[in-house]
Amino acid sequence: MTQDLFRSDSYKRDARGMVRHITTEGGIVLDQTIFYPTGGGQPGDSGRLTWDEGAIEIATTIKGEGTDIVLVPAEPSALPPEGVAVKQELDWDRRHRHMRVHTALHLLSVVIPLPVTGGQIGAEKGRLDFNMPVALENKDEIEETLNKLIACDFPVTTESISEVELDANPGLVKTMSVQPPRGTGHIRLVRIGEGDNMADLQPCGGTHVAHTIEIGRVRLGKVENKGKQNRRVHLHLED
Ligand SMILES: [Zn+2]
């Protein structure tokens, strides 16, 4: 198994680690990692590993067997040997943009309070698919409300509840297509805001900014029809 360091601290840009094993496809599995693996609509992290004898660029990160996290090298080159100590570094600019877009999408699901059927996160933009039988009429207003929420500078924090508690509160799950991962007995919740001043609370395993002001201004892009009930709403970072 790989211990994930990004869930307890999404701002960790570098860390030590040890090579546990190399997969048959040439992927690198560390004992612990700051690299987020592709999942929940968020792309896997890129970056680099360095060790005494070498260095390698990491193109992306994926989930492996069990709870393994697999770092995928950018191009064929000498892999670090099993057991070696490495330094891992993220392409922080790319990851931080993913965190900004990701957190903005949580708030998009607040200003458009409809069931979410899917989503995708990128470094410049993201999108959510909604179960939205009627077209969105007031896009400009929604964009303005969204930017006001961002400017409120809500704290973004995580906590954990038991699967039993989640089952008792099914309204917490907004994403119909992506149920939170189960099996450990606990579900990670992401809270935006605090106390009476709460904007959002939902299960999520991704990486988020710590304060909504970090998202910056966003712009709503086109709204596409995706089937009878589904509409895809695009969101862009302004800078
Ligand atoms: Zn999230």
PDB file of C-alpha atoms and ligand atoms in Angstrom:
ATOM      1  CA  MET A   1       0.000   0.000   0.000  1.00  0.00           C
ATOM      2  CA  THR A   2       0.995   3.618  -0.504  1.00  0.00           C
ATOM      3  CA  GLN A   3       0.313   6.093   2.256  1.00  0.00           C
ATOM      4  CA  ASP A   4      -1.217   9.235   0.744  1.00  0.00           C
ATOM      5  CA  LEU A   5       0.168  12.521   2.010  1.00  0.00           C
ATOM      6  CA  PHE A   6      -2.005  14.774  -0.194  1.00  0.00           C
ATOM      7  CA  ARG A   7      -5.242  14.123   1.732  1.00  0.00           C
ATOM      8  CA  SER A   8      -3.921  15.367   5.057  1.00  0.00           C
ATOM      9  CA  ASP A   9      -1.915  18.205   3.468  1.00  0.00           C
ATOM     10  CA  SER A  10      -2.753  19.208  -0.109  1.00  0.00           C
ATOM     11  CA  TYR A  11      -0.072  21.950   0.048  1.00  0.00           C
ATOM     12  CA  LYS A  12       2.843  19.560   0.402  1.00  0.00           C
ATOM     13  CA  ARG A  13       4.951  20.160  -2.733  1.00  0.00           C
ATOM     14  CA  ASP A  14       7.848  17.880  -1.924  1.00  0.00           C
ATOM     15  CA  ALA A  15       8.528  14.937   0.337  1.00  0.00           C
ATOM     16  CA  ARG A  16      10.830  12.030   0.929  1.00  0.00           C
ATOM     17  CA  GLY A  17       9.846   8.509   0.001  1.00  0.00           C
ATOM     18  CA  MET A  18      11.097   5.006  -0.626  1.00  0.00           C
ATOM     19  CA  VAL A  19      10.569   2.886  -3.747  1.00  0.00           C
ATOM     20  CA  ARG A  20       8.406  -0.087  -2.726  1.00  0.00           C
ATOM     21  CA  HIS A  21       8.269  -1.716  -6.116  1.00  0.00           C
ATOM     22  CA  ILE A  22       8.215  -1.218  -9.873  1.00  0.00           C
ATOM     23  CA  THR A  23       5.087  -2.468 -11.675  1.00  0.00           C
ATOM     24  CA  THR A  24       5.275  -4.696 -14.749  1.00  0.00           C
ATOM     25  CA  GLU A  25       4.368  -1.614 -16.847  1.00  0.00           C
ATOM     26  CA  GLY A  26       7.277   0.354 -15.396  1.00  0.00           C
ATOM     27  CA  GLY A  27       5.276   2.414 -12.902  1.00  0.00           C
ATOM     28  CA  ILE A  28       6.856   3.443  -9.603  1.00  0.00           C
ATOM     29  CA  VAL A  29       5.130   2.644  -6.286  1.00  0.00           C
ATOM     30  CA  LEU A  30       6.434   4.526  -3.249  1.00  0.00           C
ATOM     31  CA  ASP A  31       5.787   3.860   0.437  1.00  0.00           C
ATOM     32  CA  GLN A  32       4.189   7.324   0.749  1.00  0.00           C
ATOM     33  CA  THR A  33       3.402  10.001  -1.809  1.00  0.00           C
ATOM     34  CA  ILE A  34       2.241  13.563  -2.412  1.00  0.00           C
ATOM     35  CA  PHE A  35       1.152  12.636  -5.983  1.00  0.00           C
ATOM     36  CA  TYR A  36      -2.622  12.561  -6.424  1.00  0.00           C
ATOM     37  CA  PRO A  37      -3.783   9.642  -8.618  1.00  0.00           C
ATOM     38  CA  THR A  38      -6.352  10.263 -11.386  1.00  0.00           C
ATOM     39  CA  GLY A  39      -9.817   9.942  -9.894  1.00  0.00           C
ATOM     40  CA  GLY A  40     -13.064  11.745  -9.160  1.00  0.00           C
ATOM     41  CA  GLY A  41     -12.616  13.844 -12.301  1.00  0.00           C
ATOM     42  CA  GLN A  42      -9.260  15.209 -11.126  1.00  0.00           C
ATOM     43  CA  PRO A  43      -6.180  14.417 -13.252  1.00  0.00           C
ATOM     44  CA  GLY A  44      -3.188  12.635 -11.764  1.00  0.00           C
ATOM     45  CA  ASP A  45      -0.233  14.746 -10.648  1.00  0.00           C
ATOM     46  CA  SER A  46       2.982  15.230 -12.582  1.00  0.00           C
ATOM     47  CA  GLY A  47       6.428  16.139 -11.260  1.00  0.00           C
ATOM     48  CA  ARG A  48       9.773  14.452 -10.687  1.00  0.00           C
ATOM     49  CA  LEU A  49      11.684  12.024  -8.538  1.00  0.00           C
ATOM     50  CA  THR A  50      15.355  12.385  -7.713  1.00  0.00           C
ATOM     51  CA  TRP A  51      17.683   9.997  -5.944  1.00  0.00           C
ATOM     52  CA  ASP A  52      21.427   9.640  -5.425  1.00  0.00           C
ATOM     53  CA  GLU A  53      22.079   8.137  -8.843  1.00  0.00           C
ATOM     54  CA  GLY A  54      19.436   9.752 -11.001  1.00  0.00           C
ATOM     55  CA  ALA A  55      16.204  11.543 -11.677  1.00  0.00           C
ATOM     56  CA  ILE A  56      13.008  10.878 -13.601  1.00  0.00           C
ATOM     57  CA  GLU A  57      10.099  12.992 -14.782  1.00  0.00           C
ATOM     58  CA  ILE A  58       6.641  11.782 -13.786  1.00  0.00           C
ATOM     59  CA  ALA A  59       3.929  12.360 -16.417  1.00  0.00           C
ATOM     60  CA  THR A  60       0.915  11.337 -14.374  1.00  0.00           C
ATOM     61  CA  THR A  61      -0.232   9.259 -11.435  1.00  0.00           C
ATOM     62  CA  ILE A  62      -2.819   6.484 -11.325  1.00  0.00           C
ATOM     63  CA  LYS A  63      -4.333   4.078  -8.841  1.00  0.00           C
ATOM     64  CA  GLY A  64      -2.736   0.644  -8.770  1.00  0.00           C
ATOM     65  CA  GLU A  65      -3.583  -2.612  -7.065  1.00  0.00           C
ATOM     66  CA  GLY A  66      -5.270  -2.298  -3.702  1.00  0.00           C
ATOM     67  CA  THR A  67      -4.314   1.068  -2.254  1.00  0.00           C
ATOM     68  CA  ASP A  68      -1.134   1.356  -4.334  1.00  0.00           C
ATOM     69  CA  ILE A  69      -0.490   4.699  -6.025  1.00  0.00           C
ATOM     70  CA  VAL A  70       1.532   4.379  -9.243  1.00  0.00           C
ATOM     71  CA  LEU A  71       3.755   7.169 -10.553  1.00  0.00           C
ATOM     72  CA  VAL A  72       3.991   6.919 -14.350  1.00  0.00           C
ATOM     73  CA  PRO A  73       7.320   8.058 -15.882  1.00  0.00           C
ATOM     74  CA  ALA A  74       7.140  10.592 -18.738  1.00  0.00           C
ATOM     75  CA  GLU A  75       9.481   8.658 -21.030  1.00  0.00           C
ATOM     76  CA  PRO A  76      11.565   5.495 -20.912  1.00  0.00           C
ATOM     77  CA  SER A  77      14.642   6.139 -18.770  1.00  0.00           C
ATOM     78  CA  ALA A  78      16.491   4.461 -15.932  1.00  0.00           C
ATOM     79  CA  LEU A  79      14.067   3.717 -13.087  1.00  0.00           C
ATOM     80  CA  PRO A  80      15.025   4.091  -9.438  1.00  0.00           C
ATOM     81  CA  PRO A  81      15.883   0.709  -7.913  1.00  0.00           C
ATOM     82  CA  GLU A  82      13.535  -0.861  -5.371  1.00  0.00           C
ATOM     83  CA  GLY A  83      14.366   0.150  -1.836  1.00  0.00           C
ATOM     84  CA  VAL A  84      16.071   3.419  -2.785  1.00  0.00           C
ATOM     85  CA  ALA A  85      15.243   6.686  -1.014  1.00  0.00           C
ATOM     86  CA  VAL A  86      13.861   9.383  -3.317  1.00  0.00           C
ATOM     87  CA  LYS A  87      12.841  13.002  -3.166  1.00  0.00           C
ATOM     88  CA  GLN A  88       9.471  13.657  -4.796  1.00  0.00           C
ATOM     89  CA  GLU A  89       8.444  17.048  -6.149  1.00  0.00           C
ATOM     90  CA  LEU A  90       5.148  18.080  -7.706  1.00  0.00           C
ATOM     91  CA  ASP A  91       4.528  20.303 -10.701  1.00  0.00           C
ATOM     92  CA  TRP A  92       3.021  22.609  -8.153  1.00  0.00           C
ATOM     93  CA  ASP A  93       1.613  25.213 -10.504  1.00  0.00           C
ATOM     94  CA  ARG A  94      -0.443  22.571 -12.342  1.00  0.00           C
ATOM     95  CA  ARG A  95      -1.628  20.894  -9.120  1.00  0.00           C
ATOM     96  CA  HIS A  96      -2.569  24.194  -7.498  1.00  0.00           C
ATOM     97  CA  ARG A  97      -4.676  25.075 -10.549  1.00  0.00           C
ATOM     98  CA  HIS A  98      -6.417  21.700 -10.213  1.00  0.00           C
ATOM     99  CA  MET A  99      -7.119  22.572  -6.567  1.00  0.00           C
ATOM    100  CA  ARG A 100      -8.566  25.957  -7.573  1.00  0.00           C
ATOM    101  CA  VAL A 101     -10.792  24.500 -10.310  1.00  0.00           C
ATOM    102  CA  HIS A 102     -11.822  21.600  -8.070  1.00  0.00           C
ATOM    103  CA  THR A 103     -12.886  23.863  -5.201  1.00  0.00           C
ATOM    104  CA  ALA A 104     -14.693  26.170  -7.649  1.00  0.00           C
ATOM    105  CA  LEU A 105     -16.718  23.175  -8.874  1.00  0.00           C
ATOM    106  CA  HIS A 106     -17.876  22.467  -5.315  1.00  0.00           C
ATOM    107  CA  LEU A 107     -19.204  26.035  -5.196  1.00  0.00           C
ATOM    108  CA  LEU A 108     -20.750  25.656  -8.669  1.00  0.00           C
ATOM    109  CA  SER A 109     -22.798  22.785  -7.230  1.00  0.00           C
ATOM    110  CA  VAL A 110     -23.972  25.228  -4.548  1.00  0.00           C
ATOM    111  CA  VAL A 111     -25.123  27.983  -6.926  1.00  0.00           C
ATOM    112  CA  ILE A 112     -26.731  25.393  -9.209  1.00  0.00           C
ATOM    113  CA  PRO A 113     -28.423  23.191  -6.594  1.00  0.00           C
ATOM    114  CA  LEU A 114     -29.226  20.281  -8.903  1.00  0.00           C
ATOM    115  CA  PRO A 115     -27.983  16.676  -8.862  1.00  0.00           C
ATOM    116  CA  VAL A 116     -24.500  16.340 -10.358  1.00  0.00           C
ATOM    117  CA  THR A 117     -24.060  13.467 -12.815  1.00  0.00           C
ATOM    118  CA  GLY A 118     -20.389  13.929 -13.662  1.00  0.00           C
ATOM    119  CA  GLY A 119     -17.475  16.302 -13.795  1.00  0.00           C
ATOM    120  CA  GLN A 120     -13.989  16.959 -15.055  1.00  0.00           C
ATOM    121  CA  ILE A 121     -11.167  19.119 -13.700  1.00  0.00           C
ATOM    122  CA  GLY A 122      -8.374  20.733 -15.705  1.00  0.00           C
ATOM    123  CA  ALA A 123      -5.661  23.292 -15.056  1.00  0.00           C
ATOM    124  CA  GLU A 124      -7.510  26.099 -16.880  1.00  0.00           C
ATOM    125  CA  LYS A 125     -11.126  25.021 -16.613  1.00  0.00           C
ATOM    126  CA  GLY A 126     -13.520  22.414 -15.357  1.00  0.00           C
ATOM    127  CA  ARG A 127     -17.087  21.282 -15.882  1.00  0.00           C
ATOM    128  CA  LEU A 128     -19.985  19.714 -14.079  1.00  0.00           C
ATOM    129  CA  ASP A 129     -22.843  17.794 -15.644  1.00  0.00           C
ATOM    130  CA  PHE A 130     -26.185  18.390 -14.006  1.00  0.00           C
ATOM    131  CA  ASN A 131     -29.511  16.667 -14.142  1.00  0.00           C
ATOM    132  CA  MET A 132     -31.130  19.856 -15.463  1.00  0.00           C
ATOM    133  CA  PRO A 133     -34.361  19.302 -17.392  1.00  0.00           C
ATOM    134  CA  VAL A 134     -34.856  23.035 -18.149  1.00  0.00           C
ATOM    135  CA  ALA A 135     -32.217  25.344 -19.599  1.00  0.00           C
ATOM    136  CA  LEU A 136     -30.229  27.692 -17.344  1.00  0.00           C
ATOM    137  CA  GLU A 137     -31.775  31.149 -17.716  1.00  0.00           C
ATOM    138  CA  ASN A 138     -29.764  33.437 -15.500  1.00  0.00           C
ATOM    139  CA  LYS A 139     -26.176  32.477 -16.278  1.00  0.00           C
ATOM    140  CA  ASP A 140     -24.780  35.957 -15.509  1.00  0.00           C
ATOM    141  CA  GLU A 141     -26.454  36.015 -12.099  1.00  0.00           C
ATOM    142  CA  ILE A 142     -25.143  32.559 -11.285  1.00  0.00           C
ATOM    143  CA  GLU A 143     -21.637  33.624 -12.283  1.00  0.00           C
ATOM    144  CA  GLU A 144     -21.873  36.701 -10.059  1.00  0.00           C
ATOM    145  CA  THR A 145     -23.157  34.686  -7.077  1.00  0.00           C
ATOM    146  CA  LEU A 146     -20.382  32.185  -7.576  1.00  0.00           C
ATOM    147  CA  ASN A 147     -17.745  34.941  -7.564  1.00  0.00           C
ATOM    148  CA  LYS A 148     -19.299  36.436  -4.437  1.00  0.00           C
ATOM    149  CA  LEU A 149     -19.066  33.083  -2.679  1.00  0.00           C
ATOM    150  CA  ILE A 150     -15.416  32.776  -3.683  1.00  0.00           C
ATOM    151  CA  ALA A 151     -14.731  36.305  -2.391  1.00  0.00           C
ATOM    152  CA  CYS A 152     -16.281  35.374   0.998  1.00  0.00           C
ATOM    153  CA  ASP A 153     -12.983  33.586   1.582  1.00  0.00           C
ATOM    154  CA  PHE A 154     -14.529  30.558   3.257  1.00  0.00           C
ATOM    155  CA  PRO A 155     -12.123  28.137   4.927  1.00  0.00           C
ATOM    156  CA  VAL A 156     -12.068  24.689   3.284  1.00  0.00           C
ATOM    157  CA  THR A 157     -11.534  21.821   5.713  1.00  0.00           C
ATOM    158  CA  THR A 158     -11.871  18.054   5.767  1.00  0.00           C
ATOM    159  CA  GLU A 159     -13.357  15.696   8.322  1.00  0.00           C
ATOM    160  CA  SER A 160     -14.452  12.113   8.382  1.00  0.00           C
ATOM    161  CA  ILE A 161     -17.758  10.401   9.140  1.00  0.00           C
ATOM    162  CA  SER A 162     -18.708   6.760   9.352  1.00  0.00           C
ATOM    163  CA  GLU A 163     -20.444   5.025   6.451  1.00  0.00           C
ATOM    164  CA  VAL A 164     -23.422   4.485   8.766  1.00  0.00           C
ATOM    165  CA  GLU A 165     -23.718   8.245   9.379  1.00  0.00           C
ATOM    166  CA  LEU A 166     -23.478   8.916   5.637  1.00  0.00           C
ATOM    167  CA  ASP A 167     -26.254   6.402   4.932  1.00  0.00           C
ATOM    168  CA  ALA A 168     -28.398   8.286   7.453  1.00  0.00           C
ATOM    169  CA  ASN A 169     -27.741  11.556   5.540  1.00  0.00           C
ATOM    170  CA  PRO A 170     -28.012  10.601   1.833  1.00  0.00           C
ATOM    171  CA  GLY A 171     -28.482  14.284   0.908  1.00  0.00           C
ATOM    172  CA  LEU A 172     -24.744  14.791   1.407  1.00  0.00           C
ATOM    173  CA  VAL A 173     -24.021  12.927  -1.811  1.00  0.00           C
ATOM    174  CA  LYS A 174     -24.550  15.293  -4.733  1.00  0.00           C
ATOM    175  CA  THR A 175     -22.738  13.319  -7.339  1.00  0.00           C
ATOM    176  CA  MET A 176     -25.020  10.518  -8.429  1.00  0.00           C
ATOM    177  CA  SER A 177     -22.503   8.888 -10.748  1.00  0.00           C
ATOM    178  CA  VAL A 178     -19.575   8.946  -8.342  1.00  0.00           C
ATOM    179  CA  GLN A 179     -20.340   7.437  -4.976  1.00  0.00           C
ATOM    180  CA  PRO A 180     -17.651   8.081  -2.360  1.00  0.00           C
ATOM    181  CA  PRO A 181     -15.195   5.208  -1.978  1.00  0.00           C
ATOM    182  CA  ARG A 182     -16.275   2.729   0.678  1.00  0.00           C
ATOM    183  CA  GLY A 183     -14.694  -0.123   2.543  1.00  0.00           C
ATOM    184  CA  THR A 184     -12.656   1.548   5.246  1.00  0.00           C
ATOM    185  CA  GLY A 185     -15.752   2.317   7.338  1.00  0.00           C
ATOM    186  CA  HIS A 186     -15.123   6.043   7.015  1.00  0.00           C
ATOM    187  CA  ILE A 187     -15.912   8.663   4.394  1.00  0.00           C
ATOM    188  CA  ARG A 188     -13.969  11.874   3.920  1.00  0.00           C
ATOM    189  CA  LEU A 189     -16.083  15.019   3.896  1.00  0.00           C
ATOM    190  CA  VAL A 190     -15.031  18.385   2.515  1.00  0.00           C
ATOM    191  CA  ARG A 191     -16.560  21.403   4.238  1.00  0.00           C
ATOM    192  CA  ILE A 192     -16.584  24.918   2.764  1.00  0.00           C
ATOM    193  CA  GLY A 193     -17.358  27.543   5.390  1.00  0.00           C
ATOM    194  CA  GLU A 194     -17.887  27.006   9.096  1.00  0.00           C
ATOM    195  CA  GLY A 195     -20.574  27.212  11.754  1.00  0.00           C
ATOM    196  CA  ASP A 196     -23.669  29.090  10.598  1.00  0.00           C
ATOM    197  CA  ASN A 197     -21.683  30.393   7.662  1.00  0.00           C
ATOM    198  CA  MET A 198     -21.447  27.121   5.771  1.00  0.00           C
ATOM    199  CA  ALA A 199     -21.563  26.970   1.982  1.00  0.00           C
ATOM    200  CA  ASP A 200     -21.072  23.289   1.207  1.00  0.00           C
ATOM    201  CA  LEU A 201     -20.440  19.882   2.739  1.00  0.00           C
ATOM    202  CA  GLN A 202     -19.979  16.773   0.608  1.00  0.00           C
ATOM    203  CA  PRO A 203     -17.938  13.594   0.387  1.00  0.00           C
ATOM    204  CA  CYS A 204     -14.806  14.048  -1.728  1.00  0.00           C
ATOM    205  CA  GLY A 205     -11.360  12.510  -1.947  1.00  0.00           C
ATOM    206  CA  GLY A 206      -9.720  15.205  -4.100  1.00  0.00           C
ATOM    207  CA  THR A 207      -7.418  18.112  -3.302  1.00  0.00           C
ATOM    208  CA  HIS A 208      -8.800  21.585  -2.556  1.00  0.00           C
ATOM    209  CA  VAL A 209      -7.489  25.042  -1.730  1.00  0.00           C
ATOM    210  CA  ALA A 210      -7.574  25.980   1.973  1.00  0.00           C
ATOM    211  CA  HIS A 211      -9.402  29.293   1.423  1.00  0.00           C
ATOM    212  CA  THR A 212     -11.850  30.024  -1.403  1.00  0.00           C
ATOM    213  CA  ILE A 213     -10.180  33.389  -2.168  1.00  0.00           C
ATOM    214  CA  GLU A 214      -7.299  31.387  -3.704  1.00  0.00           C
ATOM    215  CA  ILE A 215      -9.622  30.333  -6.533  1.00  0.00           C
ATOM    216  CA  GLY A 216      -9.688  33.886  -7.896  1.00  0.00           C
ATOM    217  CA  ARG A 217     -12.357  35.093 -10.300  1.00  0.00           C
ATOM    218  CA  VAL A 218     -14.103  32.533 -12.467  1.00  0.00           C
ATOM    219  CA  ARG A 219     -16.192  32.783 -15.596  1.00  0.00           C
ATOM    220  CA  LEU A 220     -18.984  30.476 -16.687  1.00  0.00           C
ATOM    221  CA  GLY A 221     -18.491  29.176 -20.225  1.00  0.00           C
ATOM    222  CA  LYS A 222     -20.897  27.476 -22.520  1.00  0.00           C
ATOM    223  CA  VAL A 223     -23.739  25.272 -21.341  1.00  0.00           C
ATOM    224  CA  GLU A 224     -24.107  22.187 -23.529  1.00  0.00           C
ATOM    225  CA  ASN A 225     -27.001  19.795 -23.874  1.00  0.00           C
ATOM    226  CA  LYS A 226     -25.898  16.276 -23.084  1.00  0.00           C
ATOM    227  CA  GLY A 227     -28.961  14.123 -23.562  1.00  0.00           C
ATOM    228  CA  LYS A 228     -32.544  14.812 -22.581  1.00  0.00           C
ATOM    229  CA  GLN A 229     -31.974  15.712 -18.934  1.00  0.00           C
ATOM    230  CA  ASN A 230     -28.297  16.484 -18.776  1.00  0.00           C
ATOM    231  CA  ARG A 231     -26.596  19.810 -19.198  1.00  0.00           C
ATOM    232  CA  ARG A 232     -22.869  20.407 -19.025  1.00  0.00           C
ATOM    233  CA  VAL A 233     -21.760  23.689 -17.428  1.00  0.00           C
ATOM    234  CA  HIS A 234     -18.204  24.861 -18.150  1.00  0.00           C
ATOM    235  CA  LEU A 235     -16.221  27.013 -15.717  1.00  0.00           C
ATOM    236  CA  HIS A 236     -12.948  28.860 -16.458  1.00  0.00           C
ATOM    237  CA  LEU A 237     -10.340  30.398 -14.178  1.00  0.00           C
ATOM    238  CA  GLU A 238      -9.864  34.062 -15.121  1.00  0.00           C
ATOM    239  CA  ASP A 239      -6.093  33.945 -14.575  1.00  0.00           C
TER     240      ASP A 239
HETATM  241 ZN    ZN B   1     -13.682  17.925  -3.900  1.00  0.00          ZN
END
